[in-house]
Tab-separated table of C-alpha atoms in Angstrom:
chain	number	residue	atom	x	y	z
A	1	UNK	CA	29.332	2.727	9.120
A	2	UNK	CA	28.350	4.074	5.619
A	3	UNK	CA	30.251	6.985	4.760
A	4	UNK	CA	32.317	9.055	2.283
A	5	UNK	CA	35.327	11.251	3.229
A	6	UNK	CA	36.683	13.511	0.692
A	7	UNK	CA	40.082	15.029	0.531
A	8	UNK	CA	42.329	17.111	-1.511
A	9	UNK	CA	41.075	20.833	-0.829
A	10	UNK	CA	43.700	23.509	-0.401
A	11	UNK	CA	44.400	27.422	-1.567
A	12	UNK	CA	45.302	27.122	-5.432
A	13	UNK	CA	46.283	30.077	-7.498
A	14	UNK	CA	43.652	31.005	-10.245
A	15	UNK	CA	44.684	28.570	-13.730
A	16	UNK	CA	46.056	26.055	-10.890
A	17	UNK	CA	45.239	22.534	-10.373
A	18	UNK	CA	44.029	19.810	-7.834
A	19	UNK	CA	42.881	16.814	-7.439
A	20	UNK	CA	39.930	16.067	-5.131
A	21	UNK	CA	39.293	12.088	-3.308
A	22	UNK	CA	36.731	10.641	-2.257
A	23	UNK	CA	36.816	7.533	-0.178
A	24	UNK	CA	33.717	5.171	0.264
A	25	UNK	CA	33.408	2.947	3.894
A	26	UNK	CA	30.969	1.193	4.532
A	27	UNK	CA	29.578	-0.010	1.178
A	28	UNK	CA	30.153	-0.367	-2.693
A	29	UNK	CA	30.225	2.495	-4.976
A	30	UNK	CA	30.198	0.089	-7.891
A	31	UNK	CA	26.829	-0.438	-7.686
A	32	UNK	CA	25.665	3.151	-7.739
A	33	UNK	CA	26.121	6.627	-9.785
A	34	UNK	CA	28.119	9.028	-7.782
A	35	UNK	CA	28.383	12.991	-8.013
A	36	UNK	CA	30.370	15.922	-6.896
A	37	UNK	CA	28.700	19.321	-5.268
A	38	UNK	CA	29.893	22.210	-4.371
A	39	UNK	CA	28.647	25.050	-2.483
A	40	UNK	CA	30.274	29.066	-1.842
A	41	UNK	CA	30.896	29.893	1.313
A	42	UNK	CA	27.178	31.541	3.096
A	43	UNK	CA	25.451	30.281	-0.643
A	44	UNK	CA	23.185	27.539	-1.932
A	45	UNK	CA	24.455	24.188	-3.513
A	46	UNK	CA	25.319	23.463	-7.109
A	47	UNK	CA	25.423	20.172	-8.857
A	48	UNK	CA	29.212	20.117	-10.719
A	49	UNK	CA	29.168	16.815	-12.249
A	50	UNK	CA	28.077	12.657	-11.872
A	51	UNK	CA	29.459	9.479	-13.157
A	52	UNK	CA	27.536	6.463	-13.715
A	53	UNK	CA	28.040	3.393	-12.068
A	54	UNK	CA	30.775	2.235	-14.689
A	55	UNK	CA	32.755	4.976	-15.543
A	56	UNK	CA	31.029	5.041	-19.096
A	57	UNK	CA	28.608	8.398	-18.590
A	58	UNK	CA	29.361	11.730	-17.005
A	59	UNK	CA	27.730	15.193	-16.981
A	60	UNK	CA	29.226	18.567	-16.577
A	61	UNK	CA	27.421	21.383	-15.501
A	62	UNK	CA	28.548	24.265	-18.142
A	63	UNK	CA	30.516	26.034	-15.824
A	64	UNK	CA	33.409	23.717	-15.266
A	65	UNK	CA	32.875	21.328	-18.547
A	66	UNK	CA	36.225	20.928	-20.115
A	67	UNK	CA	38.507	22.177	-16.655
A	68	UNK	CA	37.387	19.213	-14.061
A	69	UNK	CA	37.148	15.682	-15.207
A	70	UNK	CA	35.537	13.383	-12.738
A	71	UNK	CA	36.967	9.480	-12.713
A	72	UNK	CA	36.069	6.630	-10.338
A	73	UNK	CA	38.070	3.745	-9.495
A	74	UNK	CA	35.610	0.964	-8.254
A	75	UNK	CA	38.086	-1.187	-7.270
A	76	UNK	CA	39.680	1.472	-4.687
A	77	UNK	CA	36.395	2.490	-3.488
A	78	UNK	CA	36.945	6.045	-4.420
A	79	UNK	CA	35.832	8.749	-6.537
A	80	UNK	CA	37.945	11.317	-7.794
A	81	UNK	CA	37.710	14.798	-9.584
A	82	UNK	CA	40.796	16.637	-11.204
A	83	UNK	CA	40.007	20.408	-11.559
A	84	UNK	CA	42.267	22.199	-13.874
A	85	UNK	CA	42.224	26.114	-14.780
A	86	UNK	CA	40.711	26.868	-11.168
A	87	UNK	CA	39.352	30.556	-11.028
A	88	UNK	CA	38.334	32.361	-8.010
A	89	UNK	CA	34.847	31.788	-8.537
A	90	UNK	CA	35.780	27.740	-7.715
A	91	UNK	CA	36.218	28.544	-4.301
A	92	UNK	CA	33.743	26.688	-2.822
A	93	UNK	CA	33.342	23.381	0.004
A	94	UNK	CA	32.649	20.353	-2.611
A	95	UNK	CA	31.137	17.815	-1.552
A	96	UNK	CA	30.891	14.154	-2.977
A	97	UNK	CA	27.765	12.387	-2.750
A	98	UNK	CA	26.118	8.907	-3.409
A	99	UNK	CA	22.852	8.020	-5.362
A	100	UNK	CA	21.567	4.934	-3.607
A	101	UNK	CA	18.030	6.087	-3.471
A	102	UNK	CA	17.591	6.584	-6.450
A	103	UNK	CA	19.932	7.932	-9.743
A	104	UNK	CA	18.932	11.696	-8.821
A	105	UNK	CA	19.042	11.514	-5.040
A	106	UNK	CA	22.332	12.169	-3.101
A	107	UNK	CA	21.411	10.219	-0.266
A	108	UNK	CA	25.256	9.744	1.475
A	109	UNK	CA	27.238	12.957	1.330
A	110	UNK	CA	30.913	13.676	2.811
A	111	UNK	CA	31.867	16.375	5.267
A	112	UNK	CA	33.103	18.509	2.507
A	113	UNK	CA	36.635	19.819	1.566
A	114	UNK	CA	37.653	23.188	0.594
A	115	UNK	CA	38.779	24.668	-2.626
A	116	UNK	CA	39.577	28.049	-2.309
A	117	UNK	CA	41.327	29.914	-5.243
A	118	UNK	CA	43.347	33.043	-4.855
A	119	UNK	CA	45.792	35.279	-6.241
B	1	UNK	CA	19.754	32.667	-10.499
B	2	UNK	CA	18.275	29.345	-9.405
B	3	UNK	CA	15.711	27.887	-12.094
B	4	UNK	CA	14.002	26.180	-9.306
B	5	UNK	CA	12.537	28.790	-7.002
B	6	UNK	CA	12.072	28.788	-3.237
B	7	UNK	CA	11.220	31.674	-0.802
B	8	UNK	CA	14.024	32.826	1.149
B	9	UNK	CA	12.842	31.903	4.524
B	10	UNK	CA	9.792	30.407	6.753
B	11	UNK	CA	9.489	30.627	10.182
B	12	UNK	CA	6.791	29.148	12.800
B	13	UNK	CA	6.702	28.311	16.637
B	14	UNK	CA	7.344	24.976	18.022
B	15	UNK	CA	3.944	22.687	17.241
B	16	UNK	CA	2.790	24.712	13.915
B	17	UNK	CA	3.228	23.529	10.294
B	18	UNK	CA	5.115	25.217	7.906
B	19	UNK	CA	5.446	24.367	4.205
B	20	UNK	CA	7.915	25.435	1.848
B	21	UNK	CA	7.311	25.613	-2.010
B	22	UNK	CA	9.412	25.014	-4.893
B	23	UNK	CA	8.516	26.084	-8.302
B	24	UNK	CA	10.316	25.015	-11.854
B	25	UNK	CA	9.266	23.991	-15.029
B	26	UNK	CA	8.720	21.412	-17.156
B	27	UNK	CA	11.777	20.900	-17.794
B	28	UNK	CA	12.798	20.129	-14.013
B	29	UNK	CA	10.221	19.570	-11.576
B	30	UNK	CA	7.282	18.947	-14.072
B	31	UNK	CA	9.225	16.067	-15.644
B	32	UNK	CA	11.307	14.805	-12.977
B	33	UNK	CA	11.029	13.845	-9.242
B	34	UNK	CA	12.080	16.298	-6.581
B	35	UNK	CA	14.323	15.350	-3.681
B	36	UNK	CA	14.305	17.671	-0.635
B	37	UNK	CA	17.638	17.994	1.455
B	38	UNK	CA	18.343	19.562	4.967
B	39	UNK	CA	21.349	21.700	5.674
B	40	UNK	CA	21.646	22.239	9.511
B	41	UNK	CA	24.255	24.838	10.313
B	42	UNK	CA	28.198	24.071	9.801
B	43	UNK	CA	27.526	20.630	8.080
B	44	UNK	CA	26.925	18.665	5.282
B	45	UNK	CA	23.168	18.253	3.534
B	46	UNK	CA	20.991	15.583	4.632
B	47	UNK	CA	18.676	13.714	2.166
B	48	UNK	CA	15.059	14.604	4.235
B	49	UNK	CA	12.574	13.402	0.902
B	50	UNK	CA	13.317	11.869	-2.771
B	51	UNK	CA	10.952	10.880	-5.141
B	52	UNK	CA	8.794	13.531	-4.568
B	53	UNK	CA	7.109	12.495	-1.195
B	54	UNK	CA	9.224	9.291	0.036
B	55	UNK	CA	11.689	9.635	3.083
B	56	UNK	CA	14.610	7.702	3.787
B	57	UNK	CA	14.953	5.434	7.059
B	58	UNK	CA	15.625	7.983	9.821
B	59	UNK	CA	13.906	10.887	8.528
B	60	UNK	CA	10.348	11.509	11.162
B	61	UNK	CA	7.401	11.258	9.407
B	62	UNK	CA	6.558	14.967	10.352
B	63	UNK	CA	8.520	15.406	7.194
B	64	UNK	CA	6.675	15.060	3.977
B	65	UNK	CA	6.643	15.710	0.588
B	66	UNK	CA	4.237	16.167	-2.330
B	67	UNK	CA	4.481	17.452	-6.284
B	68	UNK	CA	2.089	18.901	-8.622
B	69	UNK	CA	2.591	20.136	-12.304
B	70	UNK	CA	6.213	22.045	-11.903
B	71	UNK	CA	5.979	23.146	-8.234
B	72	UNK	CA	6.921	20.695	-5.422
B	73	UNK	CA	6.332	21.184	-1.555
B	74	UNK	CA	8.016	20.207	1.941
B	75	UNK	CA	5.951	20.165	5.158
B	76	UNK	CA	6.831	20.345	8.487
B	77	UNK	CA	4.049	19.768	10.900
B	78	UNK	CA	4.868	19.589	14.815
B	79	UNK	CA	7.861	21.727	14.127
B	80	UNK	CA	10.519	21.366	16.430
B	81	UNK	CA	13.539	23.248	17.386
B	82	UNK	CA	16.335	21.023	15.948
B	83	UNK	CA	14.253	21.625	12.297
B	84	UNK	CA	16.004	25.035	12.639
B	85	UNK	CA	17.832	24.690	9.115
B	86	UNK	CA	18.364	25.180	5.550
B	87	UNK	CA	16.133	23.551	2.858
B	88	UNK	CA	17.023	22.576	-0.356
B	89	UNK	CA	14.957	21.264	-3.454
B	90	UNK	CA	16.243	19.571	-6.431
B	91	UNK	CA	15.526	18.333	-9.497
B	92	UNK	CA	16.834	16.631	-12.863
B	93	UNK	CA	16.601	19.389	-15.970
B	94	UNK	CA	16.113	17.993	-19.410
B	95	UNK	CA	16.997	21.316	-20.761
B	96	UNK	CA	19.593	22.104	-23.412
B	97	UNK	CA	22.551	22.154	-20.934
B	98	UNK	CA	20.923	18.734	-18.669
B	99	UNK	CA	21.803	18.473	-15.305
B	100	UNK	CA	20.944	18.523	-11.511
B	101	UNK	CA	19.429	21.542	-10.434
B	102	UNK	CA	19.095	23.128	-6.545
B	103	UNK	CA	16.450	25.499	-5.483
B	104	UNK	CA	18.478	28.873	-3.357
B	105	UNK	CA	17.482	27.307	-0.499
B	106	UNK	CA	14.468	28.174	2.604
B	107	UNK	CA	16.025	29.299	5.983
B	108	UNK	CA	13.377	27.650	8.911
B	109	UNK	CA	13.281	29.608	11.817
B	110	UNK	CA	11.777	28.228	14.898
B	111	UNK	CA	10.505	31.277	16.830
């Protein structure tokens, strides 16, 4: 069964850290670009950041470039994001997501884990 | 703000068509394909159409998608109740700061 299962989520202080998973089943995440997504609580979805199929190209979007880092470790099947300086308005379900399709369409996404970021 | 642009909500009664709209620019949806995804409540977003009008394996073919210019569209026709959802647009932007882009999203009622 193709899926992804992410992990990590939790209640952070604001300028706290944490370290989201993703684990792929099901197929190879070698072969494709893969991206995290995040969405507030009762809001719409926003693109955070992708990683190519190597490891050698990411994208931020403004908002968190140069606090989250997002890695992948092909071997391990897994995608990973480290979020540093968390602020409340981080709180959000993020979601990881595949682009099988094609390299702008999340076509496999997890069940989501929350992030939520509290004084 | 989204920079892709969606109306808030659509509604119809089982059988009827309803379309949704998404407008951008030409820096999203008029150089880019659009991918449609469907958010049914408490879980994660489905991929319904990508590439502007081509639906994965699954998806019912009263689904479909089309693009013109910078606006993009999502039909339902023979609407049914379990198409009670959320839909989302997206896009590429080539702007300064590039990234994916969502529209806010179209709440489908089924009356």
């Amino acid at each position: 069964q193709v899926q992804l299962v992410e992990s990590g989520g939790g209640l952070v202080r604001p300028g706290g850290s944490l370290r989201l998973s993703c684990a792929a089943s099901g197929f190879s995440i070698g072969h494709y670009f893969m991206s995290w997504i995040r969405q507030t609580p009762g809001k719409g979805l926003e693109w955070i950041s992708y990683i190519n199929n190597r490891g050698s190209v990411v994208y931020y979007t403004d908002s968190v470039k140069g606090r989250f880092t997002i890695s992948r470790d092909n071997a391990k099947n897994s995608l990973f994001l480290q979020m540093s300086g968390l602020r409340p308005e981080d709180t959000a379900v993020y979601f990881c997501a595949s682009q099988r399709k094609s390299p702008d369409a999340f076509d496999i996404w997890g069940q989501g884990t929350m992030v939520t970021v509290v004084s | 703000q989204s920079v892709l642009t969606q109306p808030p909500s659509a509604s119809g009664t089982p059988g009827q068509r309803v379309t949704i709209s998404c407008s951008g620019s030409s820096s999203n949806i008029g150089d880019n394909t659009v991918n449609w995804y469907q958010q049914l409540p408490g879980t994660a977003p489905k991929l319904l159409i990508y590439s502007n009008n081509q639906r994965p394996s699954g998806v019912p073919d009263r689904f479909s998608g089309s693009k013109s210019g910078t606006s993009a569209s999502l039909a339902i026709s023979g609407l049914q109740s379990e198409d009670e959802a959320d839909y989302y647009c997206a896009a590429w932007d080539d702007s300064l700061n590039d990234g994916y882009v969502f529209g806010p999203g179209t709440k489908v009622t089924v009356l």
